[in-house]
Every structure is written in C-alpha cells, then in structure tokens.
Short mmCIF file of C-alpha atoms and ligand atoms in Angstrom, two decimals:
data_model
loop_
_atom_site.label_atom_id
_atom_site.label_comp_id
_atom_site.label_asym_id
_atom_site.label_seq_id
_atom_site.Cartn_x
_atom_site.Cartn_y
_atom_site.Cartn_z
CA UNK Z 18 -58.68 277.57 9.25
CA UNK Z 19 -59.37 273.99 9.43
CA UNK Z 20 -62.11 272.89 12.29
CA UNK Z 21 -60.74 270.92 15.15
CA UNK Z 22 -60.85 267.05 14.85
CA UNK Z 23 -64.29 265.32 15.91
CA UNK Z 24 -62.84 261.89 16.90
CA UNK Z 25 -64.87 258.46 17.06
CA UNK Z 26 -64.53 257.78 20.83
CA UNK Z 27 -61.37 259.88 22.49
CA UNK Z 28 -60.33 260.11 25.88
CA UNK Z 29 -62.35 261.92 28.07
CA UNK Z 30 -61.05 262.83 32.24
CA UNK Z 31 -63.27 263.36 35.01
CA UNK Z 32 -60.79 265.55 36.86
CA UNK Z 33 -59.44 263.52 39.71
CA UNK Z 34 -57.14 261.36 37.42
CA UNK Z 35 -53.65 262.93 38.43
CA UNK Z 36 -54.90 263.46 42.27
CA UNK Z 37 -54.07 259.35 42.08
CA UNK Z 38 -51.44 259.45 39.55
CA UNK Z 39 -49.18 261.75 41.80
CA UNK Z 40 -50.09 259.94 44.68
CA UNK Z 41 -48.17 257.04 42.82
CA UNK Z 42 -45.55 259.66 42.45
CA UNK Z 43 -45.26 260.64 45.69
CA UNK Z 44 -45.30 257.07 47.21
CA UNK Z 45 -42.88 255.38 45.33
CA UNK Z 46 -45.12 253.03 43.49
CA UNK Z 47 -43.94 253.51 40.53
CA UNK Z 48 -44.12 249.49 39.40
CA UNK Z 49 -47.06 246.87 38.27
CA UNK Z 50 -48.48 246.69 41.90
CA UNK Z 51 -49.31 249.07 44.36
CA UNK Z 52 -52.49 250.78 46.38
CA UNK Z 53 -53.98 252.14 42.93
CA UNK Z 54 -54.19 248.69 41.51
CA UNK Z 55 -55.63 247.29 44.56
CA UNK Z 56 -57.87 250.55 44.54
CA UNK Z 57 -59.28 249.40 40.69
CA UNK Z 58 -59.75 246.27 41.29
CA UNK Z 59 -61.77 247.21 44.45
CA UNK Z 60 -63.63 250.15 42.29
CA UNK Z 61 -64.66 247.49 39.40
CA UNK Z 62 -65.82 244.89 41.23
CA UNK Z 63 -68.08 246.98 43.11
CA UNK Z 64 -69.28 248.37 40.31
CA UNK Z 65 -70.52 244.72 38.85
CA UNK Z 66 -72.25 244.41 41.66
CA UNK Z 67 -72.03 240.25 41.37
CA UNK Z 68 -69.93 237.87 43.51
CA UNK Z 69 -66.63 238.44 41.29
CA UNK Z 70 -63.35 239.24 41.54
CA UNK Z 71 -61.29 241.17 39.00
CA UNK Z 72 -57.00 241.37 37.96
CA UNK Z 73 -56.31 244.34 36.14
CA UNK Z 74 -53.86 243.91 33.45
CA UNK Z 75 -51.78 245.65 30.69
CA UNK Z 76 -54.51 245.64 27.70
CA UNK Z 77 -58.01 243.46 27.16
CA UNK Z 78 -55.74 241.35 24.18
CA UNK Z 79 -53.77 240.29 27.24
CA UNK Z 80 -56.91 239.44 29.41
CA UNK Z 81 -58.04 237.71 26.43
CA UNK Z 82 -55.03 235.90 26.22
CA UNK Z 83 -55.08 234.59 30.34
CA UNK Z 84 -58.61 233.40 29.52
CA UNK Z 85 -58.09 231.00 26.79
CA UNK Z 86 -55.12 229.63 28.91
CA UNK Z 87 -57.43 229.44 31.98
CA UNK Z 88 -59.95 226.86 30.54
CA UNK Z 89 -57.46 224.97 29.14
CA UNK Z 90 -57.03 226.31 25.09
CA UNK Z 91 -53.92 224.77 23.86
CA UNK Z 92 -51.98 223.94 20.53
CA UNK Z 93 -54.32 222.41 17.73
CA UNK Z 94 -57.73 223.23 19.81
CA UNK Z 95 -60.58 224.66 18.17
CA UNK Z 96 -62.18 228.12 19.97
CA UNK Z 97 -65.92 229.39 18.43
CA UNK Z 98 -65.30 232.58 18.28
CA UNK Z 99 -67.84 235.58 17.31
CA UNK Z 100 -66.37 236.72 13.86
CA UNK Z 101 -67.75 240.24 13.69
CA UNK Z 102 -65.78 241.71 16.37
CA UNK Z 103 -62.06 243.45 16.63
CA UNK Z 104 -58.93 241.49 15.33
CA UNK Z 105 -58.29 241.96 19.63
CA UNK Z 106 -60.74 239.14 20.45
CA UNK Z 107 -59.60 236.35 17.95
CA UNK Z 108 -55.61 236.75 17.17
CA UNK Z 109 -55.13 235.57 21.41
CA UNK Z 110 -56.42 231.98 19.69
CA UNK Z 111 -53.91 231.80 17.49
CA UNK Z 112 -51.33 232.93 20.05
CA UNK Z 113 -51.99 229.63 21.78
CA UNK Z 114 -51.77 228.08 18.26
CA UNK Z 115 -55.28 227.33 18.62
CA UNK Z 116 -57.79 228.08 15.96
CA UNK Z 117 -60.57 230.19 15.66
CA UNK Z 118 -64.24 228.54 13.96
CA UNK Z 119 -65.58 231.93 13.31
CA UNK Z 120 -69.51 232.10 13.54
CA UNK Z 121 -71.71 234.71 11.91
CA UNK Z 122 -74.12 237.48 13.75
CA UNK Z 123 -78.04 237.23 14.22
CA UNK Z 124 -79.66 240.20 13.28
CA UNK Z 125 -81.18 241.61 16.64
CA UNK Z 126 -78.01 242.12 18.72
CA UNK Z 127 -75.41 241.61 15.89
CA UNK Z 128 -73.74 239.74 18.39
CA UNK Z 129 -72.65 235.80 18.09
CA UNK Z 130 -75.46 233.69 16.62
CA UNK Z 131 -77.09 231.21 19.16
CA UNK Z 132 -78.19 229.02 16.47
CA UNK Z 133 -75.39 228.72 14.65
CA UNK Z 134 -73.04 227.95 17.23
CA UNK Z 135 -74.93 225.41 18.55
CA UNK Z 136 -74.55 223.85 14.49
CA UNK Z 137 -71.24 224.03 14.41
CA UNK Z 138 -69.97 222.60 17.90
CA UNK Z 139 -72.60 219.32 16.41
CA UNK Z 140 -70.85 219.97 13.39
CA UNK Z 141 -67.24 219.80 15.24
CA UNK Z 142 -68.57 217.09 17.57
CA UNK Z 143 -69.21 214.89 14.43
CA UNK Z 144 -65.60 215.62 13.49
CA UNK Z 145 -64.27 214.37 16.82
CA UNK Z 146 -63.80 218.17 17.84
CA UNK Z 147 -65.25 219.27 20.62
CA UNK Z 148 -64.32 223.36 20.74
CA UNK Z 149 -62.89 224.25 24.02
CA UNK Z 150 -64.42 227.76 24.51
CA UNK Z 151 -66.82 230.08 23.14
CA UNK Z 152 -65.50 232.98 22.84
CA UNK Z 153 -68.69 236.02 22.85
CA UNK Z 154 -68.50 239.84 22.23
CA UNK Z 155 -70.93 242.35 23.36
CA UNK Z 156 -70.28 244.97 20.12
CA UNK Z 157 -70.48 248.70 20.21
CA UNK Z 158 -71.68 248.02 24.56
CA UNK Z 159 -74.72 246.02 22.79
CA UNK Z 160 -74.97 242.74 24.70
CA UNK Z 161 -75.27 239.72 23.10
CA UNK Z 162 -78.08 236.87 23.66
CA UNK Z 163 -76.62 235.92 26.69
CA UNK Z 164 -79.66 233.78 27.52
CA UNK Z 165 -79.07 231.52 24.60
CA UNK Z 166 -75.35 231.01 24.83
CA UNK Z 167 -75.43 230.26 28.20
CA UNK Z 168 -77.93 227.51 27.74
CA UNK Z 169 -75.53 225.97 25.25
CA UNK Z 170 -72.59 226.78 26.99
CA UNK Z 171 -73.91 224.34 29.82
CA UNK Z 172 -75.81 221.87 27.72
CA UNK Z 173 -72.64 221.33 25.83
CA UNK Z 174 -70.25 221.82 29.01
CA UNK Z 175 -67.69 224.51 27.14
CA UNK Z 176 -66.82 227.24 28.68
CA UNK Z 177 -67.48 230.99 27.84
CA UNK Z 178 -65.07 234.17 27.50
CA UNK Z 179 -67.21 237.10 27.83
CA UNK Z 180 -65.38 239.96 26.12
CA UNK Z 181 -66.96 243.32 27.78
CA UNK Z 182 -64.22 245.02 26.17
CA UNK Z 183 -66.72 247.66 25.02
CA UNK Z 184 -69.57 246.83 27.09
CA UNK Z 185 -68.34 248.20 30.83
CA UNK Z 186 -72.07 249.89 32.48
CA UNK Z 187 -74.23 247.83 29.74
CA UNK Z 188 -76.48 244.83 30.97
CA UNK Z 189 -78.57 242.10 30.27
CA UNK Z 190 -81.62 241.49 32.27
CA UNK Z 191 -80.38 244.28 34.78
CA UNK Z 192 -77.08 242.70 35.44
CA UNK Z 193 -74.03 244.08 34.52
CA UNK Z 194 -71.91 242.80 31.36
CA UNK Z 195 -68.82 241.45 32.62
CA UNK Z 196 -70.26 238.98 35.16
CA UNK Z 197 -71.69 236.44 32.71
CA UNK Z 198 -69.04 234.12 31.44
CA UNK Z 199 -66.47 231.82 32.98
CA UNK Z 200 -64.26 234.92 32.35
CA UNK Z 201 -64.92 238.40 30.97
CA UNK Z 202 -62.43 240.79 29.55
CA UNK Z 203 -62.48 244.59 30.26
CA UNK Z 204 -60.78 246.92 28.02
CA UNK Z 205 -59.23 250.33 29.43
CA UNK Z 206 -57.88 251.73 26.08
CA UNK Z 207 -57.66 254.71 24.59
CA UNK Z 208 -60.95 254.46 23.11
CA UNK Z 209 -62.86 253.11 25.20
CA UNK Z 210 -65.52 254.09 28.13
CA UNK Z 211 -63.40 254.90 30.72
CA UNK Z 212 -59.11 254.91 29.76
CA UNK Z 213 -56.19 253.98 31.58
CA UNK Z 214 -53.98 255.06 28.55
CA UNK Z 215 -53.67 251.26 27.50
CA UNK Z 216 -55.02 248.56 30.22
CA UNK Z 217 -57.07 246.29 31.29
CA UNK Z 218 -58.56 243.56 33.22
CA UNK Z 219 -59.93 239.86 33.56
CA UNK Z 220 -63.22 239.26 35.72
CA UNK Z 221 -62.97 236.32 37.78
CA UNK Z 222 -65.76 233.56 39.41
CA UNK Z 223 -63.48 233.49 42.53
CA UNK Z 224 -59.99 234.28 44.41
CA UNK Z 225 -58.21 231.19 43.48
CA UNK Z 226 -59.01 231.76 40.00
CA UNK Z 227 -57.77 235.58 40.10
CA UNK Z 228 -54.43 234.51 42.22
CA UNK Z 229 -53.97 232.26 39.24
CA UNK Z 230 -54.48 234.85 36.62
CA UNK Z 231 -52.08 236.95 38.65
CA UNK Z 232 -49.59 234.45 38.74
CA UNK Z 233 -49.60 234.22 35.03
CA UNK Z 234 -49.56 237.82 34.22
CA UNK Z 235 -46.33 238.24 37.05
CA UNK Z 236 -44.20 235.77 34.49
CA UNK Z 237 -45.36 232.37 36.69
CA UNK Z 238 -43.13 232.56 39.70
CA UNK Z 239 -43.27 229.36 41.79
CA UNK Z 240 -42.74 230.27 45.65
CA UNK Z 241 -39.11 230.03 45.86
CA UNK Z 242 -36.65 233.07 47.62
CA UNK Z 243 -34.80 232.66 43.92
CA UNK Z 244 -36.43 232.91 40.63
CA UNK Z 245 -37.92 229.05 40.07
CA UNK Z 246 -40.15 228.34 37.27
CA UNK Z 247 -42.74 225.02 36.59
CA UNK Z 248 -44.88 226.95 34.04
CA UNK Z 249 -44.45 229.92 30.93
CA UNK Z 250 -45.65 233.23 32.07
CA UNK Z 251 -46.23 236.30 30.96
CA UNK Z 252 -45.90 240.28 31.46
CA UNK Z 253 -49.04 241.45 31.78
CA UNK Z 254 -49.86 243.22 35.29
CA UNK Z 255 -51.28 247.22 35.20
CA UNK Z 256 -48.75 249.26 36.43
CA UNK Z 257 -49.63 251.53 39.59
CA UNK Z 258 -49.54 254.31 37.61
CA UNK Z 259 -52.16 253.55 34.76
CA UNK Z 260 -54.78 252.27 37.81
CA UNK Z 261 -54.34 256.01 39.00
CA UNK Z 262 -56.00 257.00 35.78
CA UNK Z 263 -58.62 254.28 36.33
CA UNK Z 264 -59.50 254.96 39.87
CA UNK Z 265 -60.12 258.35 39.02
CA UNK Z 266 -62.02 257.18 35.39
CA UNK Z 267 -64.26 255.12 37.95
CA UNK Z 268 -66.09 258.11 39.78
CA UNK Z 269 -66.86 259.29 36.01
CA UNK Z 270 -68.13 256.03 34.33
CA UNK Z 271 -72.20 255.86 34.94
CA UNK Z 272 -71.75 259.68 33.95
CA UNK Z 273 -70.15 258.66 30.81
CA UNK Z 274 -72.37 255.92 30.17
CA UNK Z 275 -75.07 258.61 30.37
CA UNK Z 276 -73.32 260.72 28.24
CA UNK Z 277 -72.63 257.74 25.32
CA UNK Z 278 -76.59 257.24 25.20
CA UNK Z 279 -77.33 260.91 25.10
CA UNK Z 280 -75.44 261.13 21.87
CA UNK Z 281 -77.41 257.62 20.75
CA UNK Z 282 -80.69 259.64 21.72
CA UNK Z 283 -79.91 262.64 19.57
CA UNK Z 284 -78.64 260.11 16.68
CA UNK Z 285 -82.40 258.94 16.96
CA UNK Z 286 -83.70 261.98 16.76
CA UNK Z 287 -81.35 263.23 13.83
CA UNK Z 288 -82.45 259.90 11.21
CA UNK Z 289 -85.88 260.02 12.24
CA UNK Z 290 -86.95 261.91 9.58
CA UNK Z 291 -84.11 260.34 6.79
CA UNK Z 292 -85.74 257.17 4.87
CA UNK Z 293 -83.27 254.48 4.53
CA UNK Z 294 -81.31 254.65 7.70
CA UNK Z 295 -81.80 252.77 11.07
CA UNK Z 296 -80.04 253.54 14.25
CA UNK Z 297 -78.81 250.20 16.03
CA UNK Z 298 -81.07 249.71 18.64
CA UNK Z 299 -81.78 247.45 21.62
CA UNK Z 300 -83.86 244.60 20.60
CA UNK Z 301 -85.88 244.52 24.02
CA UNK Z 302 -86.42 246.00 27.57
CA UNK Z 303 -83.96 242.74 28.45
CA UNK Z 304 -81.00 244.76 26.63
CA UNK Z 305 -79.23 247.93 28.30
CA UNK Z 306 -76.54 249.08 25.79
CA UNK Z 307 -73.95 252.03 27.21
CA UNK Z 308 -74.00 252.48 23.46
CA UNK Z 309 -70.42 252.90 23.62
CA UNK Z 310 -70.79 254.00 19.75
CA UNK Z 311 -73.52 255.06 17.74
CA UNK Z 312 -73.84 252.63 15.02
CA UNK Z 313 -76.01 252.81 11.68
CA UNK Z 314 -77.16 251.07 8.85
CA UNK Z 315 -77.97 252.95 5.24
CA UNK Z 316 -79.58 251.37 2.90
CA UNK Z 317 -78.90 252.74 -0.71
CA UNK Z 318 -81.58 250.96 -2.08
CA UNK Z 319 -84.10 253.63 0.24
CA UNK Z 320 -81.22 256.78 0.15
CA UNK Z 321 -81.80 257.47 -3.45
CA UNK Z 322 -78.28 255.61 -3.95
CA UNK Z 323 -76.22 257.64 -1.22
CA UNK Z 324 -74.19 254.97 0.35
CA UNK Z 325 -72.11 255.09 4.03
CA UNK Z 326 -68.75 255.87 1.84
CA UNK Z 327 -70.76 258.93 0.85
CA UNK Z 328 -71.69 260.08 4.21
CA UNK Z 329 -68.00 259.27 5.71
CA UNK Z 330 -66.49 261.23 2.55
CA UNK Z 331 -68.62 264.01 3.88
CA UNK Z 332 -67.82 263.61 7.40
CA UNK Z 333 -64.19 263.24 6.48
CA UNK Z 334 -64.09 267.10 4.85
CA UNK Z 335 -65.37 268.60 7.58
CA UNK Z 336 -62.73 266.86 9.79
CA UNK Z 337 -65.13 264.46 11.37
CA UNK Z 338 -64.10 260.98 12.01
CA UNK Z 339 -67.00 258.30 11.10
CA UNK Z 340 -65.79 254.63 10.80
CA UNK Z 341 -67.14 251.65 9.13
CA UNK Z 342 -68.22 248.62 11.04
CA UNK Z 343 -65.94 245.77 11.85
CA UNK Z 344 -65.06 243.86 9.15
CA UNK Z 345 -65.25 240.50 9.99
CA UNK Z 346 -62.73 237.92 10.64
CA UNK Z 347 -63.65 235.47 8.34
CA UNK Z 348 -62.85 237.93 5.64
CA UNK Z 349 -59.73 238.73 7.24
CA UNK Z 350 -56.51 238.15 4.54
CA UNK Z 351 -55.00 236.85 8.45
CA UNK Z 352 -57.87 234.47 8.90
CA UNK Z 353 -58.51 233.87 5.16
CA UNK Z 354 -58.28 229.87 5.67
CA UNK Z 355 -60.11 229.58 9.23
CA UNK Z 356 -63.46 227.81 9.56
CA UNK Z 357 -66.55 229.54 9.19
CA UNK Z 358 -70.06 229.19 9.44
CA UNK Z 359 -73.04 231.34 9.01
CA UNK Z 360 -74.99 233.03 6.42
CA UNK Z 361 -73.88 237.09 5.49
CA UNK Z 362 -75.13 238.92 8.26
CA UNK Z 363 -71.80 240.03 9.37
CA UNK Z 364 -70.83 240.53 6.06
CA UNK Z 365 -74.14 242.82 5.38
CA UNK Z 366 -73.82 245.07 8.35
CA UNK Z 367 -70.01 245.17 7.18
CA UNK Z 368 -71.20 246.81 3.93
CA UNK Z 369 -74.26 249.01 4.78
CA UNK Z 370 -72.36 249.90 8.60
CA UNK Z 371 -70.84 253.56 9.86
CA UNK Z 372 -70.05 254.32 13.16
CA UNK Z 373 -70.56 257.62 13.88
CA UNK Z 374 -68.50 259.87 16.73
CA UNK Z 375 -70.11 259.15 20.33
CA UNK Z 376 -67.61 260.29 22.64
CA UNK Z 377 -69.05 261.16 26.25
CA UNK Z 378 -66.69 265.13 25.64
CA UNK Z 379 -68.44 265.69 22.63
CA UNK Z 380 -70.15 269.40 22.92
CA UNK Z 381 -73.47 271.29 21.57
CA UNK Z 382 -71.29 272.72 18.83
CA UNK Z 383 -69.84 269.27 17.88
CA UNK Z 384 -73.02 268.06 17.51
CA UNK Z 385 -74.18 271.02 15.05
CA UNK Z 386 -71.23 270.21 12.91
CA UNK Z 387 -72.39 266.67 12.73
CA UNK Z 388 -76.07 267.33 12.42
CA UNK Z 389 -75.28 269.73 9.40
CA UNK Z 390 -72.65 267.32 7.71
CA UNK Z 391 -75.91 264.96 7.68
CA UNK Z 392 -78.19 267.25 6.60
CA UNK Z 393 -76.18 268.28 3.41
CA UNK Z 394 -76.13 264.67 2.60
CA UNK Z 395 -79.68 263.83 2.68
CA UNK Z 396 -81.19 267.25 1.87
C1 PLP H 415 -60.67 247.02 22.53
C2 PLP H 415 -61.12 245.65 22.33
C3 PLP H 415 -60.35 244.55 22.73
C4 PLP H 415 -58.93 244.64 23.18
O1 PLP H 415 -58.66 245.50 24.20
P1 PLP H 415 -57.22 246.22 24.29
O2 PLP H 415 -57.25 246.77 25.69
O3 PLP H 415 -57.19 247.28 23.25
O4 PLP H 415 -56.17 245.19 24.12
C5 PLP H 415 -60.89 243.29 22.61
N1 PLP H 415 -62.11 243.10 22.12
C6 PLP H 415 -62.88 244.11 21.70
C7 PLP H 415 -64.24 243.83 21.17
C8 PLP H 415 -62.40 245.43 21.77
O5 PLP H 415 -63.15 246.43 21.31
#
C-alpha cells in the first residue's frame, strides 16, 4: 500500500473555520462584503501591530496588481523587481505593460540585493529612467534587508511594494513584515501560513489609501445611484465567505508560526551531522523568519557527488513532496528578454536549492519518514 502524501506546505484548520463560514450561511452574506471581511481586516491589522490599515482581496497577484497601480506604474515604466521570487510577484508588471529590471539576491537573506539595486536605478537614471517602484520579497518568511532598501527607497524617492506573501508572523527588528513598504501584499492561498482557499490582502499607510484600493478592487464605481465610471476597475474583493476561513485561520496563526519553526529546528538538528548541507538560516538576531519552508543548500562538491535531484528522487518514492527553489525570473522563457542585473547568486541557490515539507499538520510519524528518506541518502 502506498504511504499517504507528505505535501510541501498544505492546508492546515484550527477548528473554528466553519463556526464563521456558516455564520455567512446563515446571514445571507453570501457576496464580496460582509461582517467576516470586516472581521479579517480587523483580525490582521491587529495582528501587525503598526498604524495600518488592510483590504482583503481575491489572491496576493491581485494585491500585487492594486499596488503597482497605486504609486502610479503605468505603460512603458520600469519596476526593480527582486528576480528570485514566484512568477506571482513580477507578471502584475507586465499586466500594467510595465517592465520588470530584475535584480539578483545577496547571499545572507537571499532576498533583493541592496547594492545592486541601488546600481541599477544609477544605471536607469543615466538612461533617463527613473524606475517607479521597487518591488521586494521576503522568501520562504525570511525578511529581506529592509534597512538597506528603505534607505534607498527614500534617498532615491521610489516607492516600495513589500510582498509578505509568505512572510505573515516574520519580522525585522521586532516589527512585523507587512508594515514596511508603501504597500505590502499578504497571500491567503492554499499554501500558505494561514488559507482562505485562494485570497488575499493589501496593507495600507492609511484609510484614504485603503478606500482607494477598495474602490479599485469593487470595478471603480464613481458615486452615482446608476453605474458611472471615470476610471478601469477591477474584480478583486474577498468574498464573505473565504474571510470566514480567515477569521477562524487568525486565532491559529502565531501557533502555526510556531509550528513552521519547529519543523526548521528539527531540520537543524537532522543536517547537523551531514557534511555538505546548510539549513537557510537567519543572518542575525535583527531577522525573525516564520520559516514558512525549510529551505537547504547541498553542495555536491562536500556530499561525495549526491546532488538535491538525488535527495528529491528519494523523497519522491517514498511519496514525499520536496521542491526546488525558485527559479528565477531572469531565466524565465516569459521574461527571457527583461533587464537584469546581478552576479549568479539567484542562479546558484537555484541549482544547489530543495525545499523540504514544513507544513505546521505535519506529525511525529511524518517526520520519521522524512528523517529516514535522509538518512538512506547520506548513510
Ligand atoms: C503566493 C505568492 C504570491 C501570490 O499570492 P496568491 O495569493 O497566490 O496570488 C506572490 N508572491 C509570493 C512571493 C508568493 O509566494
């Protein structure tokens, strides 16, 4: 009999999920509005603890989206945009007909590197470009220098989109991810901390801003009694009934969080003893990853030749999921004739990378499975 599925990152309910889901039911809200939604928005703002105030929309690509609009990204711009990240965070660029200058990782964070973005908006500048966002990812919940990019942000006056996508409960400097950049993007999918079954949101400086972003995501409806449009708007609102799932998801998440870096710790604990593999770790006491996943590096050079393909083969028979890391965008067919600059970190973590399953349901026997997969590979 074949051994039940150990996923990546799946779904995981803290139990009071339908209480709010029927209460949609039973209420009538069935629509993109309602007590639930003003419930989540309520719940996540709390939660960041800073002055902010937060829409919750259909998916983080459509927060994403709102953002660029929102500082102004139009046909023909230019957006820096971190290259080693999801396809998620860079195609809403070219939805605006925009295009992305992709910009390579540093090696502490393997976030978006300070350095090098501050090269190529000179670079740009030179060009008569100025780039009219900045567009940073906190990867796998680790965030990225967001010291350094802010200073440039401001010397340089462009704004930044903060995509927390993965990053909801990590911090920087013990404040929460999600309340550093002109906007931030939250990500409620299937995969992610805490699920709404597809969802999510856009973090906001103030009210006006987040009426704005509403107005947008409610297909731009000027005040009128009929249907009058000035500007093009969009579909994007949560519906009642997906903020059910996330008001409940929202009692669960610091447990979760806990949960993610448990699985980190015993990932630690597991390669300790294995030469040629490092665990990705926080670079200082400044960093607070929710280690959303569990990422590694294997070096073959140090394994005696075994390389990730060989441990994600292995996983793989033994019906474990394991995934390499993000391949990125500037090696993208899509992206293939987008700017770049940078050296090959990306690209090296993209070759030497496996993410390995870190769900917050993952159980004592799950985690014998995985520690004897590993084992068998580097006996
Ligand atoms: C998941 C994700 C997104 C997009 O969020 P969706 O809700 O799936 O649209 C954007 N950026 C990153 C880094 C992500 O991981």
């Amino acid at each position: 009999m074949k051994k039940d599925k150990i996923w990546l990152s799946s779904p995981h309910m803290g139990g009071d999920e339908m209480k709010y889901v029927n209460k949609a039911f039973d209420e009538n809200w069935i629509a993109p509005l309602g007590p639930n939604v003003e419930a989540f928005e309520n719940e996540l703002k709390n939660f960041l603890q800073e002055k902010r105030e937060v829409a919750v929309l259909s998916s983080g690509t459509a927060a994403i989206h709102l953002a660029l609009l929102r500082v102004g990204v139009s046909g023909g711009d230019e957006v820096i945009c971190q290259s080693f990240t999801f396809a998620a965070s860079a195609n809403p660029i070219t939805y605006l007909g925009a295009k992305p200058i992709f910009i390579d990782s540093e090696n502490e964070t393997w976030n978006i590197c300070p350095l090098t973005v501050e090269k190529a908006i000179k670079d740009r500048l030179t060009k008569g470009k100025k780039p009219k966002a900045i567009l940073a990812v906190h990867l796998y919940g680790m965030p990225y220098q967001v010291d350094k990019i802010q200073q440039i942000a401001k010397k340089y006056e462009i704004p930044v989109i903060e995509d927390a996508a993965e990053a909801l409960g990590s911090s920087f400097n013990n404040r929460k991810c999600g309340t550093f950049g002109d906007y931030a993007v939250l990500s409620f999918n299937g995969n992610k901390i805490i699920t709404t079954g597809g969802g999510g949101a856009l973090v906001c400086q103030n009210k006006e801003q987040k009426e704005k972003v509403i107005f947008y995501a409610t297909q731009a409806r000027d005040k009128a009694p009929h249907y009058q449009h000035s500007k093009i708007g969009y579909n994007y609102r949560l519906s009642n009934v997906s903020a059910g799932i996330g008001v409940g998801q929202m009692q669960v998440l610091e447990q979760h969080v806990n949960l993610r870096r448990k699985m980190y710790n015993f990932y630690q604990e597991l390669f300790e003893e294995i030469d040629g593999i490092s665990v990705f770790t926080e670079p200082s006491k400044d960093f607070y990853s929710n280690h959303w996943l569990t990422a590694i590096i294997i070096d073959p050079e140090k394994t005696g030749g075994i390389t990730k393909e060989d441990l994600r083969l292995a996983f793989e028979k033994e019906n474990i999921e394991s995934r390499p890391l993000w391949k990125p965008m500037h090696l993208q067919p899509v992206y293939k004739n987008a700017l770049y600059y940078g050296e090959a970190v990306a690209e090296n973590l993209f070759a030497k990378g496996l993410c390995l399953p870190s769900g917050s349901n993952l159980t004592n026997e799950d985690r014998s499975r995985i520690k004897k997969v590993v084992l068998t590979v580097f006996k």
